[in-house]
Short mmCIF file of C-alpha atoms in Angstrom, two decimals:
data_model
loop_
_atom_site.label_atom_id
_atom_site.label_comp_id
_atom_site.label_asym_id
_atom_site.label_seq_id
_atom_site.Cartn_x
_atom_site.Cartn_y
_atom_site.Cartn_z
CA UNK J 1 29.31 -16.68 6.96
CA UNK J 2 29.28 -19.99 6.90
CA UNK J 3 27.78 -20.30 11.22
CA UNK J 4 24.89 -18.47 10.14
CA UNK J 5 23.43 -20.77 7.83
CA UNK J 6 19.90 -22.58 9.41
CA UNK J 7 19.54 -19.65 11.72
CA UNK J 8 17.12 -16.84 12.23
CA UNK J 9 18.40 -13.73 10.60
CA UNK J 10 16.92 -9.62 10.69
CA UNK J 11 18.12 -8.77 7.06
CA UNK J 12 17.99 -4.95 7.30
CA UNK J 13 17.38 -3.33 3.93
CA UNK J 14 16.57 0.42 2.31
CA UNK J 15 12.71 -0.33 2.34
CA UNK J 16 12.54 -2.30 5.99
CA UNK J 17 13.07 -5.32 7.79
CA UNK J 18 13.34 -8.88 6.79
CA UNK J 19 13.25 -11.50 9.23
CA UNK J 20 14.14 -15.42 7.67
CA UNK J 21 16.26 -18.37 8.16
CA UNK J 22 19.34 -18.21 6.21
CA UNK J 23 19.67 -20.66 4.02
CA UNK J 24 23.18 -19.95 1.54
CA UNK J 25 24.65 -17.36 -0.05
CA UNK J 26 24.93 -17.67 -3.83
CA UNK J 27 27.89 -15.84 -4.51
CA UNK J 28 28.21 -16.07 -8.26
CA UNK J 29 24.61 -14.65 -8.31
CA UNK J 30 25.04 -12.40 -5.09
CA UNK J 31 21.96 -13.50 -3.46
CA UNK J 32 20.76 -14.69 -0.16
CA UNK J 33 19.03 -17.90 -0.16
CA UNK J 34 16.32 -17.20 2.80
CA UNK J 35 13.43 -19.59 4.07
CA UNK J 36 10.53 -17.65 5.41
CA UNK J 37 7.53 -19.76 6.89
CA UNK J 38 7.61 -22.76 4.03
CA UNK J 39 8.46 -20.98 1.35
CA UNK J 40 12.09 -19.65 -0.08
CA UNK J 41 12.93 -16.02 -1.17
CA UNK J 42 16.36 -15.07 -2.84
CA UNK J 43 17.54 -11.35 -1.46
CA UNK J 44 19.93 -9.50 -3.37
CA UNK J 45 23.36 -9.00 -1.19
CA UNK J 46 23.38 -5.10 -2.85
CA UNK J 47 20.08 -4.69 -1.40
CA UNK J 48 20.59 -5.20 2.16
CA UNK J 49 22.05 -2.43 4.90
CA UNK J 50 22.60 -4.97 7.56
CA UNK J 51 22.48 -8.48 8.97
CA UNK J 52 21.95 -9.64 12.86
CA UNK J 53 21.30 -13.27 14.11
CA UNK J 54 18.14 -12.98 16.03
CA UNK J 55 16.83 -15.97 18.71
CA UNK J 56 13.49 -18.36 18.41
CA UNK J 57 11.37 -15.47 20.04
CA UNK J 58 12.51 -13.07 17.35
CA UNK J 59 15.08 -10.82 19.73
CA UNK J 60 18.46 -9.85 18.39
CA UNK J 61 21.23 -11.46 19.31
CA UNK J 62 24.44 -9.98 20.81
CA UNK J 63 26.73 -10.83 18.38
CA UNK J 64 29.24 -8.84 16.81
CA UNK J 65 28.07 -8.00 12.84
CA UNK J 66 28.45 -10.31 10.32
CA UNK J 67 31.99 -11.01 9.25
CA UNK J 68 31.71 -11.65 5.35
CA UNK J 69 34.24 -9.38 3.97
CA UNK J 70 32.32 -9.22 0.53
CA UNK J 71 29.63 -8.46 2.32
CA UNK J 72 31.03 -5.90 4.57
CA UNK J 73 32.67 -4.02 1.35
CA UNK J 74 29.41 -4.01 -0.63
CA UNK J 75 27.62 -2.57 1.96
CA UNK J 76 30.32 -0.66 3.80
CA UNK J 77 29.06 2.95 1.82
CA UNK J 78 25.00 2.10 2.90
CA UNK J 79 23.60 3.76 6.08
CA UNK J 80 20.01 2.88 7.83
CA UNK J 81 17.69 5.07 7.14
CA UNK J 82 16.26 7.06 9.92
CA UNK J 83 13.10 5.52 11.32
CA UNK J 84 13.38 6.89 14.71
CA UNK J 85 11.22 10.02 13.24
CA UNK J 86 8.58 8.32 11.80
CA UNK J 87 5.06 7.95 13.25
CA UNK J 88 3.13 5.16 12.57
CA UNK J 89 -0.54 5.61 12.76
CA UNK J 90 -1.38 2.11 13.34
CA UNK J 91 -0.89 2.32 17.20
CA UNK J 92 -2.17 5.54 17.67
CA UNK J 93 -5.42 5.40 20.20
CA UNK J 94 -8.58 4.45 19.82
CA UNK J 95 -10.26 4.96 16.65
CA UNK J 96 -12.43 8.73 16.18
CA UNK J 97 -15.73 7.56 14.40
CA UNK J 98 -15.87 9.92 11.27
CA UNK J 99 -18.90 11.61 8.84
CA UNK J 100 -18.28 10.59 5.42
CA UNK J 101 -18.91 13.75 3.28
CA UNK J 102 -20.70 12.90 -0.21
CA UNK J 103 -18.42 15.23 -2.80
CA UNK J 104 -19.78 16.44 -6.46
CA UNK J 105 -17.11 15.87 -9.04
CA UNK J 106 -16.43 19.19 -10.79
CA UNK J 107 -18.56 21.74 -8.01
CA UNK J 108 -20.03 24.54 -10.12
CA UNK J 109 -19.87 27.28 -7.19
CA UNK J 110 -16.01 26.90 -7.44
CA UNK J 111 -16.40 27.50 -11.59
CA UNK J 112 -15.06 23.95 -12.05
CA UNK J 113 -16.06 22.15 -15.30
CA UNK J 114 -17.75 18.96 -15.38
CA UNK J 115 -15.16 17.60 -17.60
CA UNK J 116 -12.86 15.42 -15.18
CA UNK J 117 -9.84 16.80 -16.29
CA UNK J 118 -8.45 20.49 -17.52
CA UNK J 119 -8.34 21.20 -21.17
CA UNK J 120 -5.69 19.49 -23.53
CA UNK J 121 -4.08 23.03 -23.96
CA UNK J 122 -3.87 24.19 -19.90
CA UNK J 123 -2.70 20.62 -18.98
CA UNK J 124 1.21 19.28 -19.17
CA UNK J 125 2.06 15.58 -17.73
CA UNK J 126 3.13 15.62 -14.18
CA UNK J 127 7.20 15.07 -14.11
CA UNK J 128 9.08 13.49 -11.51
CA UNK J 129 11.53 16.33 -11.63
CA UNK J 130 9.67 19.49 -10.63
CA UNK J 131 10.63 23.11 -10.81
CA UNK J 132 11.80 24.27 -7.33
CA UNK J 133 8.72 27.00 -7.26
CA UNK J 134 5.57 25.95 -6.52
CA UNK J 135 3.85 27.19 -9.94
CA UNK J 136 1.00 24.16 -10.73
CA UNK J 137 0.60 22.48 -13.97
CA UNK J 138 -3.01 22.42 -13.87
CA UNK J 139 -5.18 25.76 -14.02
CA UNK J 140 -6.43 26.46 -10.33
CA UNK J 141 -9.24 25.78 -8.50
CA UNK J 142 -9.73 22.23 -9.09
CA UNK J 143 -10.38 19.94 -5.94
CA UNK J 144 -8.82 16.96 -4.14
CA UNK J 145 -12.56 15.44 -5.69
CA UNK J 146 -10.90 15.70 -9.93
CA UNK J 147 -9.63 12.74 -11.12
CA UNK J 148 -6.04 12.16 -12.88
CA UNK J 149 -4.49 10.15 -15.69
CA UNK J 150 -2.77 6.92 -13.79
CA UNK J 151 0.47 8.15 -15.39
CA UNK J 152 0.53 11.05 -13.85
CA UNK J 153 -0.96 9.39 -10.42
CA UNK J 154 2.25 7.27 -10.51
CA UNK J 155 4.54 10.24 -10.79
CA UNK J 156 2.70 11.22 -7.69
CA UNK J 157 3.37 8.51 -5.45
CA UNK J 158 6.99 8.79 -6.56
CA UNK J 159 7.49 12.93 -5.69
CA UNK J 160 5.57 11.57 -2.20
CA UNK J 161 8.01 8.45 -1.63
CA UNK J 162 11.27 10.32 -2.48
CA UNK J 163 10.94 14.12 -2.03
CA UNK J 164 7.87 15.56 0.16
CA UNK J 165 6.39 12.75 2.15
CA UNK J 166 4.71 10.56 3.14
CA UNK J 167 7.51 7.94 2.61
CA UNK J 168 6.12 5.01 1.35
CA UNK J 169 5.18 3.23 4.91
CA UNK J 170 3.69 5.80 6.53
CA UNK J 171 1.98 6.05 2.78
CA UNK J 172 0.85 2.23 3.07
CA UNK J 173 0.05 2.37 7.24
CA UNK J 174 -2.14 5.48 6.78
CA UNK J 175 -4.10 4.21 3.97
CA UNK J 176 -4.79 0.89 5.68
CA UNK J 177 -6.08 2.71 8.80
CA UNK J 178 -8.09 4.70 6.08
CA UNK J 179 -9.21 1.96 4.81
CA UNK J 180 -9.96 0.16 8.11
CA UNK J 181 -12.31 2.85 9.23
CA UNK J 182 -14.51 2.71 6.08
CA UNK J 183 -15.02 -1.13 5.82
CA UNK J 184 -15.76 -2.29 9.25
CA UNK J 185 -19.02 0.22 8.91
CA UNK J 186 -19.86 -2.95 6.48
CA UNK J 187 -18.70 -5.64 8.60
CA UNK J 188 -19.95 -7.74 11.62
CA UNK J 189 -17.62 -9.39 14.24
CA UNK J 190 -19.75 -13.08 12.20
CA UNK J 191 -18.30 -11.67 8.91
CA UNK J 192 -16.60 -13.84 6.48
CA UNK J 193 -13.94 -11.52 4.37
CA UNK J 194 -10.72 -12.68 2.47
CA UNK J 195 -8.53 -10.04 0.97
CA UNK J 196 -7.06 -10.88 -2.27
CA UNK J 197 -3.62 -10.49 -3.33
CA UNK J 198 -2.72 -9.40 -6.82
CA UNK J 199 0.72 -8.50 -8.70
CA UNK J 200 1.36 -4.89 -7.00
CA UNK J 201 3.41 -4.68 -4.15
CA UNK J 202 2.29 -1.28 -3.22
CA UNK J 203 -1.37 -2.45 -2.88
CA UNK J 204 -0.63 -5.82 -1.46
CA UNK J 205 1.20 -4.45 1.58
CA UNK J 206 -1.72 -2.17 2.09
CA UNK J 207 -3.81 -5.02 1.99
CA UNK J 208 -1.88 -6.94 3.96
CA UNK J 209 -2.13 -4.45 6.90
CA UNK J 210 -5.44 -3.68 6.79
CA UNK J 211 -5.59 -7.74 7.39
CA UNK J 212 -3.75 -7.56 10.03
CA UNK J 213 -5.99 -4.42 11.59
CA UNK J 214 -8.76 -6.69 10.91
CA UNK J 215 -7.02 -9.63 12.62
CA UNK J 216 -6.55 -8.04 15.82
CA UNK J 217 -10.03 -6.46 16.22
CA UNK J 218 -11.49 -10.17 16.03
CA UNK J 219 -12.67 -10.28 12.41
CA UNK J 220 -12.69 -13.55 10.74
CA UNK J 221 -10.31 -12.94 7.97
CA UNK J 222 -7.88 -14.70 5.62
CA UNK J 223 -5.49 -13.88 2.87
CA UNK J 224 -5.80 -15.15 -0.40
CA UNK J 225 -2.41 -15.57 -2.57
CA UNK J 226 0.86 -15.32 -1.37
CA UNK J 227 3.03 -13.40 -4.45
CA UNK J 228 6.99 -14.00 -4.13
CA UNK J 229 7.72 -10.09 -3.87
CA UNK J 230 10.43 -8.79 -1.82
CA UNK J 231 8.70 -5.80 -0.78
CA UNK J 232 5.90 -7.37 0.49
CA UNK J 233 7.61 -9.94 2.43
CA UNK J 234 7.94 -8.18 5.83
CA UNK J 235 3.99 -7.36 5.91
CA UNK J 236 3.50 -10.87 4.94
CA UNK J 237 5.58 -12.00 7.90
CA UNK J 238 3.88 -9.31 10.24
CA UNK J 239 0.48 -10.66 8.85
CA UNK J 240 1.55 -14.28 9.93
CA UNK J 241 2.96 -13.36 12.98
CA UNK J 242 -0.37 -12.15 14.36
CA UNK J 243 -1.88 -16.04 13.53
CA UNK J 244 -2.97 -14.61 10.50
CA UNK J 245 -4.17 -17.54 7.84
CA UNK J 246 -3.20 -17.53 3.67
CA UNK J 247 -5.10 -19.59 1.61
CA UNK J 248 -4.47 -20.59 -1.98
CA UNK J 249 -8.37 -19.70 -3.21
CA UNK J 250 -11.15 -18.01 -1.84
CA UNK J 251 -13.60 -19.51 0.59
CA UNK J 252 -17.30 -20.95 -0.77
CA UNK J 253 -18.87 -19.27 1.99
CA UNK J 254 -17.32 -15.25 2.05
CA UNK J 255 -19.26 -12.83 2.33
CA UNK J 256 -17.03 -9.65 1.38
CA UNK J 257 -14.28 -9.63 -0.96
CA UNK J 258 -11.08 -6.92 -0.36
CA UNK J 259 -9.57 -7.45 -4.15
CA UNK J 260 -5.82 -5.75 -4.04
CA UNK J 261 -5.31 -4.86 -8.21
CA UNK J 262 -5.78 -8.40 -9.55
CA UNK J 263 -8.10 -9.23 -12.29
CA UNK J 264 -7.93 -13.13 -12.65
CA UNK J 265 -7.81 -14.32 -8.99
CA UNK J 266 -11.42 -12.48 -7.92
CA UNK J 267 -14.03 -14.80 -8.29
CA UNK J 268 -17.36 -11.91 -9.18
CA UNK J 269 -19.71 -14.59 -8.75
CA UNK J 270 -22.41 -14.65 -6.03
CA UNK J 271 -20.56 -11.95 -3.76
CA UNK J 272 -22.37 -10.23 -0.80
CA UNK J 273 -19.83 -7.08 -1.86
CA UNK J 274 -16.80 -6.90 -3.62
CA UNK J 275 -14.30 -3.93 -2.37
CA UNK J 276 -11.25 -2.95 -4.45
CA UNK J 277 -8.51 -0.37 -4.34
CA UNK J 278 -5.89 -0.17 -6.96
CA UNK J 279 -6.77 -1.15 -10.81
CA UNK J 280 -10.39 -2.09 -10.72
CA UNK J 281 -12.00 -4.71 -13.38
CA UNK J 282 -12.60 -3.54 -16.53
CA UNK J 283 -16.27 -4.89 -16.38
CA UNK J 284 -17.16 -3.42 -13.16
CA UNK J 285 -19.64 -1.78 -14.16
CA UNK J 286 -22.32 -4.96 -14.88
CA UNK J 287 -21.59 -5.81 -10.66
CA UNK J 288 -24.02 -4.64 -8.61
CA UNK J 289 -22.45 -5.29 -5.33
CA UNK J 290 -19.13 -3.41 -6.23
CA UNK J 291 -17.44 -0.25 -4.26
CA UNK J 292 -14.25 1.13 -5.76
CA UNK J 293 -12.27 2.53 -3.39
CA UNK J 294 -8.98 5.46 -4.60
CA UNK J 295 -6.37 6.80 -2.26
CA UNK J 296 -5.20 9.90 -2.15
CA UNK J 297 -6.72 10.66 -5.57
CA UNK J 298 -9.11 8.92 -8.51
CA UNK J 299 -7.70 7.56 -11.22
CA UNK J 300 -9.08 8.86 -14.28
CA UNK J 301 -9.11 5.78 -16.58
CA UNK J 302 -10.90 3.71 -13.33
CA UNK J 303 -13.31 6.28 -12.08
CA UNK J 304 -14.71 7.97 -14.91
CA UNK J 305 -17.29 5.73 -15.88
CA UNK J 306 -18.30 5.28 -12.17
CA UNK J 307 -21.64 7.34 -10.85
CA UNK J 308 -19.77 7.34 -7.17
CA UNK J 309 -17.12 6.07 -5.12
CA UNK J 310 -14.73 6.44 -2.19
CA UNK J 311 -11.84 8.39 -1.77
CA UNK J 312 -9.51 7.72 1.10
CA UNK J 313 -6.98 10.35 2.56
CA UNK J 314 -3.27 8.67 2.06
CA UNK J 315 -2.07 12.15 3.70
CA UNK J 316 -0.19 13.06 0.38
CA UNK J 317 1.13 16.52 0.95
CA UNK J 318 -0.31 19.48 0.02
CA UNK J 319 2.54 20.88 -2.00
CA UNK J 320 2.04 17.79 -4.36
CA UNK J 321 -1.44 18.63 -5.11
CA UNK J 322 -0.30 22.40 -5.45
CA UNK J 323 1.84 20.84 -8.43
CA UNK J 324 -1.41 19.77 -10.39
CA UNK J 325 -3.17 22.52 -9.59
CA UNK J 326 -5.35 20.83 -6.45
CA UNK J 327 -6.11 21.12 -3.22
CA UNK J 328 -6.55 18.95 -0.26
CA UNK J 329 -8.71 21.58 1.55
CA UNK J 330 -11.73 20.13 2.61
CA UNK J 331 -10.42 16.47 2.53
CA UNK J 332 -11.23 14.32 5.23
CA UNK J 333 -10.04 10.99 6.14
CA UNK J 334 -12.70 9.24 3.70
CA UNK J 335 -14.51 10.71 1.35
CA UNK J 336 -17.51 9.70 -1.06
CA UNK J 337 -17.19 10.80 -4.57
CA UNK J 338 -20.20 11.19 -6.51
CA UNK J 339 -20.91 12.14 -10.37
#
């Protein structure tokens, strides 16, 4: 182990790629000391699949695996996921200009209340262990457009990440193309945006890669905050890679704000527009210039007190809404919600 200290290394684990220096092995602990950019991560030895040396231009080695026989037995049982299968939308062609449809929460021609969500007695919490059958919790027809508790939302993602798809990259890729198509409608190439990073890793990656989309169609952007996750480490790297900039605060002079779920870090004063996906402020409501934006669905405790906002498509399958008695019928890739 010992000749791989101070080089490059591709730490393969369950949810990716990691690529870092190596920097020690802390074997009481069992964790890998590893130096990405300036900063230092520790990577649990359980956690990763697989290890190979990689060169200054960031190509793997030919080298035989690594040789540490604790190591070796830990992981001996662990297999690479598949990712040949998997399609990732980002470099798909050129980009289809869209409508936006404007949606009415709770349509009355489809004899759908105006109450956001079902009656106490017709509704059960959404469980991450489902009945084989199909048979929906909720009382049909309600649309893609009805809102859920976040509870319930979160049981969601997990049935999607683990069971039916989307796994949870092509989850995060498609939402940040999504995403990508809605805000450069507000955008000029002379815009000014910084994306701010909060405590979730699921909404900081998406954040992260809808910087990089930005990034590499010439927008001036930069990312602000730079939380020590392990998930979000190989976005951050992918981000960086691309020349993209992190700054500790926000810039006098932005224009548009992209705030990924965190409360304290969002400065609210004089904004052109604040965006923000994920848990919104609680005060939102007193900012003129703010745009909430849900994915796949609206979270009930966030959007109920909103007259309108967006919903993008995060292509969660249709058997998952068939679970809580919705539909994605009539969904498009963006969507504008209105009371």
């Amino acid at each position: 182990m010992d000749e791989y200290y101070g080089m490059k290394i591709k730490f393969m684990t369950r949810g990716g790629s990691i690529h870092g220096i190596l920097k020690g092995l802390d074997e009481d602990k069992e964790l890998f000391m590893i130096e990405i950019g300036e900063e230092e991560f520790k990577l649990d030895v359980n956690d990763v699949v697989d290890m190979e040396p990689e060169d200054e231009e960031g190509s793997t080695l030919v080298v035989s695996k690594v040789e540490a026989s604790k190591v070796e037995e830990k992981l001996k049982d662990e297999k690479l996921k598949d990712e040949g299968s998997k399609v990732d939308p980002l470099i798909e062609g050129n980009l289809k200009e869209e409508g936006v449809p404007v949606i009415e929460m709770g349509l009355k021609e489809e004899g759908v209340s105006k109450d956001p969500l079902p009656p106490k007695d017709a509704a059960q919490p959404l469980k991450e262990t489902l009945p084989p059958n199909d048979t929906p919790t909720y009382p049909l027809p309600l649309t893609f457009s009805t809102p859920i508790p976040y509870s319930d939302y979160q049981s969601l993602l997990s049935l999607s990440f683990s069971r039916f798809g989307p796994t949870k990259e092509e989850f995060i890729s498609i939402s940040s193309l999504n995403l990508f198509k809605l805000l450069k409608s507000y955008f000029s190439l002379n815009s000014k945006i910084d994306i701010v990073l909060g405590e979730d890793p699921l909404y900081n990656s998406i954040g992260l890669t809808l910087g990089r989309l930005l990034l590499n169609n010439d927008y001036d952007i930069r990312v602000i905050g730079s939380p020590r996750n392990l998930e979000i480490v190989n976005y951050h790297y992918l981000y960086r890679e691309n020349k993209g900039i992190t700054l500790k605060k926000e810039r006098e002079d932005n224009e548009f704000v992209i705030d990924c779920n965190d409360k304290s870090r969002c400065n609210i004063n004089n904004k052109k527009v604040i965006f923000t996906f994920g848990l919104p402020f609680s005060n939102t409501n007193n900012i003129n210039n703010f745009i909430h934006i849900a994915i796949g669905l609206g979270i009930l405790e966030f959007v109920k007190d909103l007259k309108e906002y967006f919903l993008i498509d995060g292509m969660i399958n249709e058997r998952i809404y068939k679970k809580i008695g919705r539909t994605r019928k009539g969904m498009k890739s963006i969507n504008r919600i209105k009371k």
